[in-house]
PDB file of C-alpha atoms in Angstrom:
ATOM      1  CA  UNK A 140      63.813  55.800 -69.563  1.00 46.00           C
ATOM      2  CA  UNK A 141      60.571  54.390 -70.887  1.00 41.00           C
ATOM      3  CA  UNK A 142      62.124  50.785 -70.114  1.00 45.00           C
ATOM      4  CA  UNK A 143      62.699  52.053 -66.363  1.00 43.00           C
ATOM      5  CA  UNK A 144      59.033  53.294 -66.219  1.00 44.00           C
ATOM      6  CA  UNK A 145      58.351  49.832 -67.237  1.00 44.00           C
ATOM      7  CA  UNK A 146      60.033  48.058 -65.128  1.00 42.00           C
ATOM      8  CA  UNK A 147      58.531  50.291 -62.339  1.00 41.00           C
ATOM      9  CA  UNK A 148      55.011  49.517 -63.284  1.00 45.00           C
ATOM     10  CA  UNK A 149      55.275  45.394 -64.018  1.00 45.00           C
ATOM     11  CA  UNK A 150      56.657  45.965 -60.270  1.00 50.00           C
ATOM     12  CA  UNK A 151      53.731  47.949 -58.943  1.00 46.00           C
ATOM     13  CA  UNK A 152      51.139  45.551 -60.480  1.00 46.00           C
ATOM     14  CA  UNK A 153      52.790  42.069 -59.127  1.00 48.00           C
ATOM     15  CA  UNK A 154      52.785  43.946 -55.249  1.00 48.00           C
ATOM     16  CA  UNK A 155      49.001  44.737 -55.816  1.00 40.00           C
ATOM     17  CA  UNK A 156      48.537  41.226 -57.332  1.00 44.00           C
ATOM     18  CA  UNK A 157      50.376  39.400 -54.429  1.00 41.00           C
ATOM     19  CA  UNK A 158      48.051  42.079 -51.965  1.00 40.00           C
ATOM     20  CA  UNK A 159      45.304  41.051 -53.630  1.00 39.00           C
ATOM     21  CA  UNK A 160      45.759  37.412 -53.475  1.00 43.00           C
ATOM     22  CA  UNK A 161      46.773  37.036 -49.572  1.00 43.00           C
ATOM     23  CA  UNK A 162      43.718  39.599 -48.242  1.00 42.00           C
ATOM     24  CA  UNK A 163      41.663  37.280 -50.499  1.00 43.00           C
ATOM     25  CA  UNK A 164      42.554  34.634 -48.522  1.00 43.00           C
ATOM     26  CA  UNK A 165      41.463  35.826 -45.473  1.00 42.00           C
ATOM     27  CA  UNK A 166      38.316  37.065 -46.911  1.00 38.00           C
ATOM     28  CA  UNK A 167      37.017  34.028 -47.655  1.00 37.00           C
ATOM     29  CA  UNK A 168      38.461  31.384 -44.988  1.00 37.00           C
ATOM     30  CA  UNK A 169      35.234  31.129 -42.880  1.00 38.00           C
ATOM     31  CA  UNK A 170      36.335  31.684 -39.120  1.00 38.00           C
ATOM     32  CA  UNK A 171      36.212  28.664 -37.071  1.00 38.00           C
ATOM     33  CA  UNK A 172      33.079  29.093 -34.962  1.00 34.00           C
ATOM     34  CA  UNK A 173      33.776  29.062 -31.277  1.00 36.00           C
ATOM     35  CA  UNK A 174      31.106  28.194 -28.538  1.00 37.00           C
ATOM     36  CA  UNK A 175      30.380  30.058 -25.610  1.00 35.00           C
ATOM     37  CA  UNK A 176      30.101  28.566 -22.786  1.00 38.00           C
ATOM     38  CA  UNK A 177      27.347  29.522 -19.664  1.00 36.00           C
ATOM     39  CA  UNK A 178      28.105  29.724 -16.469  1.00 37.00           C
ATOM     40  CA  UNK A 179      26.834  26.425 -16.311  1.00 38.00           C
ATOM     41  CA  UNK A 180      29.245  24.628 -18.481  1.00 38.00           C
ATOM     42  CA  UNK A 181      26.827  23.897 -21.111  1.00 38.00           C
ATOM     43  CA  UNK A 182      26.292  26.118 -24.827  1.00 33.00           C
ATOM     44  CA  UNK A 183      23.366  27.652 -25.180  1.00 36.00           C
ATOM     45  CA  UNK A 184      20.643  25.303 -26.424  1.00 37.00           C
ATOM     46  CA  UNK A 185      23.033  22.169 -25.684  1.00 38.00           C
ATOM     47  CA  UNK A 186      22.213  19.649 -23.220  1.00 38.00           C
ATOM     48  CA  UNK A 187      19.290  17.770 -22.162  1.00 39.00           C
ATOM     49  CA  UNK A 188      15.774  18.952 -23.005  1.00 37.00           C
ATOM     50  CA  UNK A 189      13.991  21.413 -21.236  1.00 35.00           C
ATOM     51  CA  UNK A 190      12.716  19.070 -18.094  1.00 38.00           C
ATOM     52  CA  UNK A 191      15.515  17.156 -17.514  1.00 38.00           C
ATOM     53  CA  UNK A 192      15.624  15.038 -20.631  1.00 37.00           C
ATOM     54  CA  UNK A 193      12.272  12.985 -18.903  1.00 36.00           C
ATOM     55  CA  UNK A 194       8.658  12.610 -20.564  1.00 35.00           C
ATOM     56  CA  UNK A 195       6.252  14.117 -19.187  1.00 33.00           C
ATOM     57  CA  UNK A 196       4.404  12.247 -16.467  1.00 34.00           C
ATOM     58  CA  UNK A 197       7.939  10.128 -16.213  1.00 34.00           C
ATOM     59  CA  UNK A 198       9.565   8.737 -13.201  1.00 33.00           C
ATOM     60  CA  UNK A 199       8.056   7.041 -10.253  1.00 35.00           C
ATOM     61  CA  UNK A 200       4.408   6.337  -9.825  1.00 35.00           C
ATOM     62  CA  UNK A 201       2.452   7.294  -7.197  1.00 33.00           C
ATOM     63  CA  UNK A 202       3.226   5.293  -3.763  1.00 38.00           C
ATOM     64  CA  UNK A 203       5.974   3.365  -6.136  1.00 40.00           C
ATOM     65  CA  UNK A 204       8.559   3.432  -3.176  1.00 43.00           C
ATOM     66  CA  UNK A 205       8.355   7.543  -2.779  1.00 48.00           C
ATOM     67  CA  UNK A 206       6.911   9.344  -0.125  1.00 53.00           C
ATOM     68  CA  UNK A 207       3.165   8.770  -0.949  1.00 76.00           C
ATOM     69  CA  UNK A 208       3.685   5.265   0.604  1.00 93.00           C
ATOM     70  CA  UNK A 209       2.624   5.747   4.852  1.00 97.00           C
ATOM     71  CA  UNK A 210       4.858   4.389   7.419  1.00 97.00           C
ATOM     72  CA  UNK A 211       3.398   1.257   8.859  1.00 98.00           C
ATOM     73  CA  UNK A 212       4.045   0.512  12.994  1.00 98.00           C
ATOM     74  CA  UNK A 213       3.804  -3.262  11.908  1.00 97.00           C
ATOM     75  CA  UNK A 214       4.946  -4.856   8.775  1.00 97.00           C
ATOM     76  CA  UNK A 215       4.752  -8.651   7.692  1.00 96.00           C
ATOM     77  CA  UNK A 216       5.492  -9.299   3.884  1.00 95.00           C
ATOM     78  CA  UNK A 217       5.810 -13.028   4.471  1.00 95.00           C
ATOM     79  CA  UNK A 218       8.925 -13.097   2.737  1.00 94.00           C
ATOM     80  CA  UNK A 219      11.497 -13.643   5.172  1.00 87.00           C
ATOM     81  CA  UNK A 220      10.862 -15.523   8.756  1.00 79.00           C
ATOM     82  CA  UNK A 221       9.658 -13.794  11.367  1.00 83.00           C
ATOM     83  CA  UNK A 222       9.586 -15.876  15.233  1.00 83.00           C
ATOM     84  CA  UNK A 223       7.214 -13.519  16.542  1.00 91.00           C
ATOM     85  CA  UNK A 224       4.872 -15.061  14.149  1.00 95.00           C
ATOM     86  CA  UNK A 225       3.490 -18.580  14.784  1.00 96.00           C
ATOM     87  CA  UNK A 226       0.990 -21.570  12.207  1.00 97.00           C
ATOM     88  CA  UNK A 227      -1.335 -22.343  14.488  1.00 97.00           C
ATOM     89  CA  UNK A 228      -2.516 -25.602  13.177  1.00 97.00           C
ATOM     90  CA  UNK A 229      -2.535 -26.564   9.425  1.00 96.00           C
ATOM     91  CA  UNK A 230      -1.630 -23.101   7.505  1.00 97.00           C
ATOM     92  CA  UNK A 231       1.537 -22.951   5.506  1.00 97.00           C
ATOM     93  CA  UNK A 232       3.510 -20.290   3.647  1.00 97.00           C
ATOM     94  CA  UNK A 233       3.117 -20.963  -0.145  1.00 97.00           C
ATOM     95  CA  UNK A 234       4.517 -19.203  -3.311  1.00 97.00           C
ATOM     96  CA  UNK A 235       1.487 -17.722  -4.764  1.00 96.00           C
ATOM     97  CA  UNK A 236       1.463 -17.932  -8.986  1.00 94.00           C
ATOM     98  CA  UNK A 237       0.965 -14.012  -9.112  1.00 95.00           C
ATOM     99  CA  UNK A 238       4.869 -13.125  -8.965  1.00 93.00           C
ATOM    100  CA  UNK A 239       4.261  -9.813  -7.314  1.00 95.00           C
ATOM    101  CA  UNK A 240       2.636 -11.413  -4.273  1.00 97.00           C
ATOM    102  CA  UNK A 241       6.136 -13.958  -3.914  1.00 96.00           C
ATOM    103  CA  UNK A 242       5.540 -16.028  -0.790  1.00 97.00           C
ATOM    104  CA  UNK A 243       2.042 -15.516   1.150  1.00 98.00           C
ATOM    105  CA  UNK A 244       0.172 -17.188   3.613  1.00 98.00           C
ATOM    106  CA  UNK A 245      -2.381 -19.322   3.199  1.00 98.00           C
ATOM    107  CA  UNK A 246      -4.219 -20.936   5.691  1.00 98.00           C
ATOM    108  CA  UNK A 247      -6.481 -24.154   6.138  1.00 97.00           C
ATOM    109  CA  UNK A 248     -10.772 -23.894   6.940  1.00 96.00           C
ATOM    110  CA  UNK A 249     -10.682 -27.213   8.127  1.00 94.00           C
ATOM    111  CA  UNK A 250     -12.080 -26.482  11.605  1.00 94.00           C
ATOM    112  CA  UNK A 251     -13.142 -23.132  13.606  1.00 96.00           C
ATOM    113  CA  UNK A 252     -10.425 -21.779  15.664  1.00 97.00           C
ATOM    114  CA  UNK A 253      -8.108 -24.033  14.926  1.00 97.00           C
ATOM    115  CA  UNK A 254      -6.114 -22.518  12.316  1.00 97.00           C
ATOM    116  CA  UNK A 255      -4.425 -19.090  11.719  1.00 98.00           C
ATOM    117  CA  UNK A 256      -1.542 -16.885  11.808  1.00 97.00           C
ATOM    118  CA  UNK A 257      -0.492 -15.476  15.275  1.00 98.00           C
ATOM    119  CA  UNK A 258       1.154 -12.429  15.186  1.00 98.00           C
ATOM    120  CA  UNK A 259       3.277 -10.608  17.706  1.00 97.00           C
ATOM    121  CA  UNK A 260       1.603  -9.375  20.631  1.00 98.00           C
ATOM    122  CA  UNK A 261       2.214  -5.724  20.734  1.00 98.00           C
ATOM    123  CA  UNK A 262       0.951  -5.175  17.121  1.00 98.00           C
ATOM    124  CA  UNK A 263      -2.067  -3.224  17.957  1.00 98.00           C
ATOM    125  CA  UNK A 264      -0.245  -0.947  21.069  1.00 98.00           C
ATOM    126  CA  UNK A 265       0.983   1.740  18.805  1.00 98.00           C
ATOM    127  CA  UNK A 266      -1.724   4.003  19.169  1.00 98.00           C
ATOM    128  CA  UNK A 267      -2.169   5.606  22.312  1.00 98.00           C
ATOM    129  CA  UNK A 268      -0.526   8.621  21.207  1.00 98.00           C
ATOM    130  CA  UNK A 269      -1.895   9.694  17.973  1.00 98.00           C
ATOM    131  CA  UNK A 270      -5.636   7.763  18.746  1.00 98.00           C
ATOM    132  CA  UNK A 271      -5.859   6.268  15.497  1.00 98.00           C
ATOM    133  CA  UNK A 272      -5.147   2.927  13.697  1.00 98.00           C
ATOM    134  CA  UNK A 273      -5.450   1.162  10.259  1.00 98.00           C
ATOM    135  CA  UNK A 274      -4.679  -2.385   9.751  1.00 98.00           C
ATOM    136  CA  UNK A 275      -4.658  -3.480   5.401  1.00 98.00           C
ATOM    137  CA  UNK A 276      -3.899  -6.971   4.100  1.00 98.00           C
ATOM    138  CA  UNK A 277      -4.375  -8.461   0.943  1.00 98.00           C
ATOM    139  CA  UNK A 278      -6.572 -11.626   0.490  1.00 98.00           C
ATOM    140  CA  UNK A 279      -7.092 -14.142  -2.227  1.00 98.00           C
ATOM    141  CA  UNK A 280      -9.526 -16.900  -1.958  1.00 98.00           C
ATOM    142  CA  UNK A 281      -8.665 -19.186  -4.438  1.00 97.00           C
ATOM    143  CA  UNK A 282      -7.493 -21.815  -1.934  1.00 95.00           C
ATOM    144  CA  UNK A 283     -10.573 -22.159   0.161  1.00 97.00           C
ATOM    145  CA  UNK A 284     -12.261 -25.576   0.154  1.00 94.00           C
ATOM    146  CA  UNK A 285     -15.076 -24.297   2.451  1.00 93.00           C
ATOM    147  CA  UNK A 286     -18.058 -21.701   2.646  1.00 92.00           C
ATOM    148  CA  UNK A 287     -16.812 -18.716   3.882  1.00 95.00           C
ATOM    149  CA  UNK A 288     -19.655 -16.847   4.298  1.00 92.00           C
ATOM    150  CA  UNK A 289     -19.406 -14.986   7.595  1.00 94.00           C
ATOM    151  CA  UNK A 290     -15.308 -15.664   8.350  1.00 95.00           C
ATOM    152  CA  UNK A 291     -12.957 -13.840  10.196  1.00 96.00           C
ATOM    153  CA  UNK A 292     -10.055 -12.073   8.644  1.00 97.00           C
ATOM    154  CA  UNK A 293      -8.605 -10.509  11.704  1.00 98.00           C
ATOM    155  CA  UNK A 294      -9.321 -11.236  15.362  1.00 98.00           C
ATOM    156  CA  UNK A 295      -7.346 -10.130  18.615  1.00 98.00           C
ATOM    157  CA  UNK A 296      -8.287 -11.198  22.121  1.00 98.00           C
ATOM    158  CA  UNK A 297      -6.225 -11.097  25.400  1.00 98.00           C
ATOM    159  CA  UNK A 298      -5.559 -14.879  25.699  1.00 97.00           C
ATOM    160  CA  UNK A 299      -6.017 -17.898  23.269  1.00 97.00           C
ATOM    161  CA  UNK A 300      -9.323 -19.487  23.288  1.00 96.00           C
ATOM    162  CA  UNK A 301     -10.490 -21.429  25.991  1.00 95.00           C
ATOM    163  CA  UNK A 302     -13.274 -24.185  25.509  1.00 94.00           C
ATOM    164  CA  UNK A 303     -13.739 -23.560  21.711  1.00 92.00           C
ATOM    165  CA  UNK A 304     -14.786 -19.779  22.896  1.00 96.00           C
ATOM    166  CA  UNK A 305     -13.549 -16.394  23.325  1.00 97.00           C
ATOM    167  CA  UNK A 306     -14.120 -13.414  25.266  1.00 96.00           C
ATOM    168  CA  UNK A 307     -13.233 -10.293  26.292  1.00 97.00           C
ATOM    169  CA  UNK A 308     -11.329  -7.908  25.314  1.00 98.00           C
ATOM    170  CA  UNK A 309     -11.824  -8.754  21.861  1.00 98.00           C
ATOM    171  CA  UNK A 310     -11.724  -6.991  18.109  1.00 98.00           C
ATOM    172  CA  UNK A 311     -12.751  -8.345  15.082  1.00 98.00           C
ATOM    173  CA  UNK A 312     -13.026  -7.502  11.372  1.00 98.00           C
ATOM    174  CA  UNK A 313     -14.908  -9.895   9.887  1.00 97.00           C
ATOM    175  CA  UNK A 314     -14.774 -11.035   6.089  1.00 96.00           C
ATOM    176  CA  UNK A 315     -17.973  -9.756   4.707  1.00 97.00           C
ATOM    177  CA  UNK A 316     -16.888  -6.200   5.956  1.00 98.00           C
ATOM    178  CA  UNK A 317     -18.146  -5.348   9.084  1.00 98.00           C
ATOM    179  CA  UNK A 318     -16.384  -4.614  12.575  1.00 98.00           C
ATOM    180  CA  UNK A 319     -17.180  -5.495  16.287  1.00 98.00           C
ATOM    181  CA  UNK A 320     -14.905  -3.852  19.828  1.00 98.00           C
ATOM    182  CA  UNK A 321     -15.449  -5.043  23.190  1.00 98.00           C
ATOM    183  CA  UNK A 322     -11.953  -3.388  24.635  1.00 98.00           C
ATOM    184  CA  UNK A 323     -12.281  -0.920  27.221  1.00 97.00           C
ATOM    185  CA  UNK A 324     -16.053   0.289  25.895  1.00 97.00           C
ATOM    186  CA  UNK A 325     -17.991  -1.090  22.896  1.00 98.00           C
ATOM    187  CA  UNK A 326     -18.879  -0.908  19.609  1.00 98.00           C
ATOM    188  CA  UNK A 327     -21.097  -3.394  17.069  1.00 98.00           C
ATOM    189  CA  UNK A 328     -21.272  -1.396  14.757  1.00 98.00           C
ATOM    190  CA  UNK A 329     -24.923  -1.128  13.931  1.00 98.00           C
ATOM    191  CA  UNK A 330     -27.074  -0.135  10.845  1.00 98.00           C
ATOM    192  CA  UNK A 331     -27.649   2.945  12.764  1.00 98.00           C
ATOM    193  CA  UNK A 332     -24.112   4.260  13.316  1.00 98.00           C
ATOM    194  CA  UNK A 333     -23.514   3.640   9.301  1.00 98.00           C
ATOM    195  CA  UNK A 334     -23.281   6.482   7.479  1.00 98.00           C
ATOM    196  CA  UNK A 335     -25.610   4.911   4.909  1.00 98.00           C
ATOM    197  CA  UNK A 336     -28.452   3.353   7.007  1.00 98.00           C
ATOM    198  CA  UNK A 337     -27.287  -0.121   6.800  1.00 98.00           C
ATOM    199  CA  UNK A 338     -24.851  -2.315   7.309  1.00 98.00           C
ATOM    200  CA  UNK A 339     -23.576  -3.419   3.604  1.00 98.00           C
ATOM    201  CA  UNK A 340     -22.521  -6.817   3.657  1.00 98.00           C
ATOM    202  CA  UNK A 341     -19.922  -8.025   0.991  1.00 98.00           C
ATOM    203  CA  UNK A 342     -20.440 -11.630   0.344  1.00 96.00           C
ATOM    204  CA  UNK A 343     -22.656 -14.326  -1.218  1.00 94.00           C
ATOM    205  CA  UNK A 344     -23.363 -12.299  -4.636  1.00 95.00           C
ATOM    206  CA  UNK A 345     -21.549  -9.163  -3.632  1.00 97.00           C
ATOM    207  CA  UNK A 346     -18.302 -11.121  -2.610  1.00 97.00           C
ATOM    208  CA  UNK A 347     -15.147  -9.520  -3.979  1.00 97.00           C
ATOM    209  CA  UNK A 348     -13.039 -12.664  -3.655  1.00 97.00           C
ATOM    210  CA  UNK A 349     -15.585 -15.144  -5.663  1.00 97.00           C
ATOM    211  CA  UNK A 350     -13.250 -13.144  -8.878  1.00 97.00           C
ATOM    212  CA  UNK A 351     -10.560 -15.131  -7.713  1.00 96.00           C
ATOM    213  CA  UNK A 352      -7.919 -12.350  -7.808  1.00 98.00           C
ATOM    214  CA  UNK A 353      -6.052 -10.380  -4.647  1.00 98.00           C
ATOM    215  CA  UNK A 354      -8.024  -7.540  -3.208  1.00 98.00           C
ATOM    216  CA  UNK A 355      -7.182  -5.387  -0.836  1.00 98.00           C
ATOM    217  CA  UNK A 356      -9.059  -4.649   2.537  1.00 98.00           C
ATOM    218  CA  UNK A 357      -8.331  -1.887   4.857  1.00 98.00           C
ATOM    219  CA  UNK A 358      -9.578  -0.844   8.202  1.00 98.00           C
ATOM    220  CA  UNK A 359      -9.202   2.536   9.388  1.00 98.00           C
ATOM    221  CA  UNK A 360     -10.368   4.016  13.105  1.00 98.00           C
ATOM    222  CA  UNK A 361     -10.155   6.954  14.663  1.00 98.00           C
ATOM    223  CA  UNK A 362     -12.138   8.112  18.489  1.00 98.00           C
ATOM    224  CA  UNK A 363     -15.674   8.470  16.657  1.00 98.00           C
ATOM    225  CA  UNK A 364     -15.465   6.900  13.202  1.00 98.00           C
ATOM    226  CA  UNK A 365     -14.342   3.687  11.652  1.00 98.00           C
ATOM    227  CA  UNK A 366     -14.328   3.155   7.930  1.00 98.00           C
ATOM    228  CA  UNK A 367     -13.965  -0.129   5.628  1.00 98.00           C
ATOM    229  CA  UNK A 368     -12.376  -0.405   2.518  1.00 98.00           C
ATOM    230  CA  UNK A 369     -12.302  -2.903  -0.184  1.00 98.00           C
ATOM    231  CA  UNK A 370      -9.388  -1.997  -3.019  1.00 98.00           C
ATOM    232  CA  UNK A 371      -9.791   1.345  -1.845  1.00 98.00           C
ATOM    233  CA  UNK A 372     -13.321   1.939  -2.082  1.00 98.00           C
ATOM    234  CA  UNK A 373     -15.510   2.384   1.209  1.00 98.00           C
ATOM    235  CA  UNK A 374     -17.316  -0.328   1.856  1.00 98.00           C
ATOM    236  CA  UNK A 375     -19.305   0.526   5.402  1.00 98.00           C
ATOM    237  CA  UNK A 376     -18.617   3.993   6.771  1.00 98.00           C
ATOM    238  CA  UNK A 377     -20.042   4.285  10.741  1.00 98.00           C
ATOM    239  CA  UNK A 378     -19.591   7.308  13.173  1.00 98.00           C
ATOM    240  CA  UNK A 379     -20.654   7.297  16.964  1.00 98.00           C
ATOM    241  CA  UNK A 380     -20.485   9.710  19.536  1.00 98.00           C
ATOM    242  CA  UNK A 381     -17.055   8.146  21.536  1.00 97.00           C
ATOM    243  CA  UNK A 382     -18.967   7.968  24.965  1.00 95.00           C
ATOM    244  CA  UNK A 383     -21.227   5.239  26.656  1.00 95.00           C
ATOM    245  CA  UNK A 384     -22.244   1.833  25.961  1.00 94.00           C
ATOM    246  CA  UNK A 385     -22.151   0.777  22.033  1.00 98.00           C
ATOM    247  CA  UNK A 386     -20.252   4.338  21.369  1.00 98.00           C
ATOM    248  CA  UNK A 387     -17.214   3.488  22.360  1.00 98.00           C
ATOM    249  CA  UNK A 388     -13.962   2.770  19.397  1.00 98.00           C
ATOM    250  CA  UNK A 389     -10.964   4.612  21.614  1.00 97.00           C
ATOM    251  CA  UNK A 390     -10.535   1.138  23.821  1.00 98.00           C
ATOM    252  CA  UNK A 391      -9.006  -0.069  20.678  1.00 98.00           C
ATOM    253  CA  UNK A 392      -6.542   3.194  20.519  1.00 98.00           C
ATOM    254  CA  UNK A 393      -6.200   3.731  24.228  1.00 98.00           C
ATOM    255  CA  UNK A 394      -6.220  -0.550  25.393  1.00 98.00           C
ATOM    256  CA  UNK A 395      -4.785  -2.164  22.175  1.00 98.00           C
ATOM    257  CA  UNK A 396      -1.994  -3.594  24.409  1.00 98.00           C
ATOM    258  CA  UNK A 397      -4.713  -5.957  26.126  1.00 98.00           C
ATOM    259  CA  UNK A 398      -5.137  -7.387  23.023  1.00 98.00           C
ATOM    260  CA  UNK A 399      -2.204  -9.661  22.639  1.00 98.00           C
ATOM    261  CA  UNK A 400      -3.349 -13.242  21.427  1.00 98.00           C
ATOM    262  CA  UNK A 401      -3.861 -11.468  17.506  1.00 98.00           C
ATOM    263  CA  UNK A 402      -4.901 -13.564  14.654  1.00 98.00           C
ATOM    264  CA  UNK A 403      -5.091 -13.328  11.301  1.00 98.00           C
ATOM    265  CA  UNK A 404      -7.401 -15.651   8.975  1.00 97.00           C
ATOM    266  CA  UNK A 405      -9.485 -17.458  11.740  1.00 96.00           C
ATOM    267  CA  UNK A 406     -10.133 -17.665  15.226  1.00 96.00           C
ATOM    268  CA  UNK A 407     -13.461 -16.295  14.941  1.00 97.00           C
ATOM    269  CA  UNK A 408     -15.277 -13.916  17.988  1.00 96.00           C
ATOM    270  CA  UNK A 409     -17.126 -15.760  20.963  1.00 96.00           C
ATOM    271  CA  UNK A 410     -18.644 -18.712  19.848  1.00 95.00           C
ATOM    272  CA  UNK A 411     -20.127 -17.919  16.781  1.00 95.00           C
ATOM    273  CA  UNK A 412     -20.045 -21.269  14.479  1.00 93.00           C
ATOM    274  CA  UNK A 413     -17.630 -20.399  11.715  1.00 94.00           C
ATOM    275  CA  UNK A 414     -15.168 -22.064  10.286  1.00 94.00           C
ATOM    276  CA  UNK A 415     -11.425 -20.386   9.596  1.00 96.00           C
ATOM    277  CA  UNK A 416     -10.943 -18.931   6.380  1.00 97.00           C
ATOM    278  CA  UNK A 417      -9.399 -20.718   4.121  1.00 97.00           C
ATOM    279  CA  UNK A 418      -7.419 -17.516   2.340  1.00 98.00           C
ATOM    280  CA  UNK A 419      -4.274 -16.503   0.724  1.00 98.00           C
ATOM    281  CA  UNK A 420      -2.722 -12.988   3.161  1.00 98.00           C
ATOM    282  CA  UNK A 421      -0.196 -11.150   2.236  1.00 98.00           C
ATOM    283  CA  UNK A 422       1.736  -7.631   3.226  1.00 98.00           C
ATOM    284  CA  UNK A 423      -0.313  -7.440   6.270  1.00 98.00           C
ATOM    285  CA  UNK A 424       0.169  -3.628   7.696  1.00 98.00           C
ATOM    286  CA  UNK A 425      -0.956  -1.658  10.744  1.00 98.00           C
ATOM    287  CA  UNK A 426      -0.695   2.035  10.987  1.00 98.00           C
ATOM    288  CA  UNK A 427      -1.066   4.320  14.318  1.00 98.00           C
ATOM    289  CA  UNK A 428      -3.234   6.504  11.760  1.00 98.00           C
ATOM    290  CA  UNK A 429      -6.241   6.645   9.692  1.00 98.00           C
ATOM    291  CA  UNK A 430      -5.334   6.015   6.254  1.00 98.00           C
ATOM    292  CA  UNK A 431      -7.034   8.485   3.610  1.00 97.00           C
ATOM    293  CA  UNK A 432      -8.075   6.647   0.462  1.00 97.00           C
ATOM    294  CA  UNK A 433      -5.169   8.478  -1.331  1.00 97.00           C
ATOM    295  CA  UNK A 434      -2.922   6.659   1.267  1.00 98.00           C
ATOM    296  CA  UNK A 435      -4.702   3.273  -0.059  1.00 98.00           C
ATOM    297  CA  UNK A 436      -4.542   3.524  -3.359  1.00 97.00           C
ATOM    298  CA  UNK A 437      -0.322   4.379  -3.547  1.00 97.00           C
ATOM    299  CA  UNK A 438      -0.433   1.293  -1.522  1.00 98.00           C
ATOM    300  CA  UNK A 439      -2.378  -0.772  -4.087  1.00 98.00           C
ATOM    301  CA  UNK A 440      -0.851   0.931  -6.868  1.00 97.00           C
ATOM    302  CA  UNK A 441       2.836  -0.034  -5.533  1.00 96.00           C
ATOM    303  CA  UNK A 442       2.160  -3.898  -5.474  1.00 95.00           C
TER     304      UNK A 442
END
């Protein structure tokens, strides 16, 4: 009897020892760990960084081919060819060493009207609806052999000129950073109708090219005010009243199809005794609106 009680209990302790030995298993197997996933696809925490994965600051820079950049009406890089554009005389397209400025024009100061780029003739007729205009170009002058000191950087007349002269209509923005309009009404451009009193004139010691680097020059007009720029900064500032004789800018908006013989880098206004400018142009733009200097500076900044 005491051998059957025995038996009974070696029997009783090898179940609990086999119990004990399989719960212990599953005691202290740790569980797999399972991710949930959000309604997104992505664990919580997993992924990119909070901002997209990007510094701060990252991605494009301002006017660096986004929507800070304005729409120009007229466009020449100087890249490709173009037969609405014409040498007259001895310019050339070049390769300029600066690799972001590729191929540029640069044109020859060996004589006065005799030399520049003629552009297509309805370059300055976008404006009639929205009564303002800008026209930016970059200029080196590292390739003039001549004085430049009161040359032409943009001229537009109805006709070529006749007799070493021209006349009316007529629009100029000279070099040194002053304007003239004879188109439908008038406008010098006086010390007067400057914002500052005078007439600021950027040349001889305050000449921005004499660095020898590109720089950036922007005109901007709208019915009663007209602005110059130089790499963005103003560099004459005028308003006038819009009305009467030497008031008058909105010719240039309302008339700037008369002006169809336009020139850039010579052909200087009436018969004033200066030579062509001897220059480097490149990405020469006009706008049917008045470019802010935010507008200029994504355009600088994306060269």
């Amino acid at each position: 009897m005491k051998a059957i009680k025995y038996i009974l209990i070696l029997s009783i302790l090898a179940m609990v020892a086999f119990c004990i030995t399989s719960c212990g298993d599953d005691t202290y197997v740790p569980e797999e760990i399972v991710e949930i996933e959000t309604p997104g696809g992505e664990t919580p925490g997993g992924g990119e960084e909070p901002g997209g994965g990007e510094e701060p600051g990252g991605g494009e820079e301002p006017g660096g081919g986004g929507t800070d950049l304005p729409t120009a009406v007229y466009f020449f890089s100087f890249e490709d060819t173009d037969d609405d554009i014409q040498i007259i005389g001895k310019g050339e397209f070049i390769d300029a060493e600066d690799g972001r400025f590729g191929r540029v024009f640069r044109n020859s100061d060996e004589g006065k009207r005799e030399s520049y780029l003629l552009l297509p003739s309805d370059a300055l007729s976008h404006s009639t609806t929205t009564m303002e205009m800008s026209i930016g170009v970059w200029v080196n002058a590292t390739t003039a052999k001549r004085t430049y000191l009161w040359g032409p950087l943009f001229t537009a007349y109805a006709a070529a000129p006749e007799n070493e002269k021209n006349g009316t209509p007529m629009f100029a923005f000279q070099y040194r950073g002053v304007l003239q309009i004879n188109c439908n009404g008038w406008t010098d451009f006086t010390d007067v109708q400057n914002l500052a009193g005078i007439n600021k004139l950027w040349h001889g010691e305050l000449d921005p090219l004499a660095d020898g680097n590109w720089h950036y020059y922007t005109a901007t007009f709208t019915e009663t005010t007209a602005k110059v720029y130089i790499d963005g900064e103003i560099a004459n500032e005028w308003v006038v009243s819009g009305e009467g004789g030497g008031e008058t800018i909105k010719g240039l908006l309302t008339n700037g199809s008369d002006l169809k013989y336009i020139c850039l880098g010579g052909n200087q206004a009436w018969d004033f005794n200066d030579n062509d400018t001897g220059f480097m142009y490149d990405d020469l733009a006009i706008y049917n609106k008045a470019l802010t200097s935010h507008e200029i500076e994504a355009i600088i900044k994306a060269k």
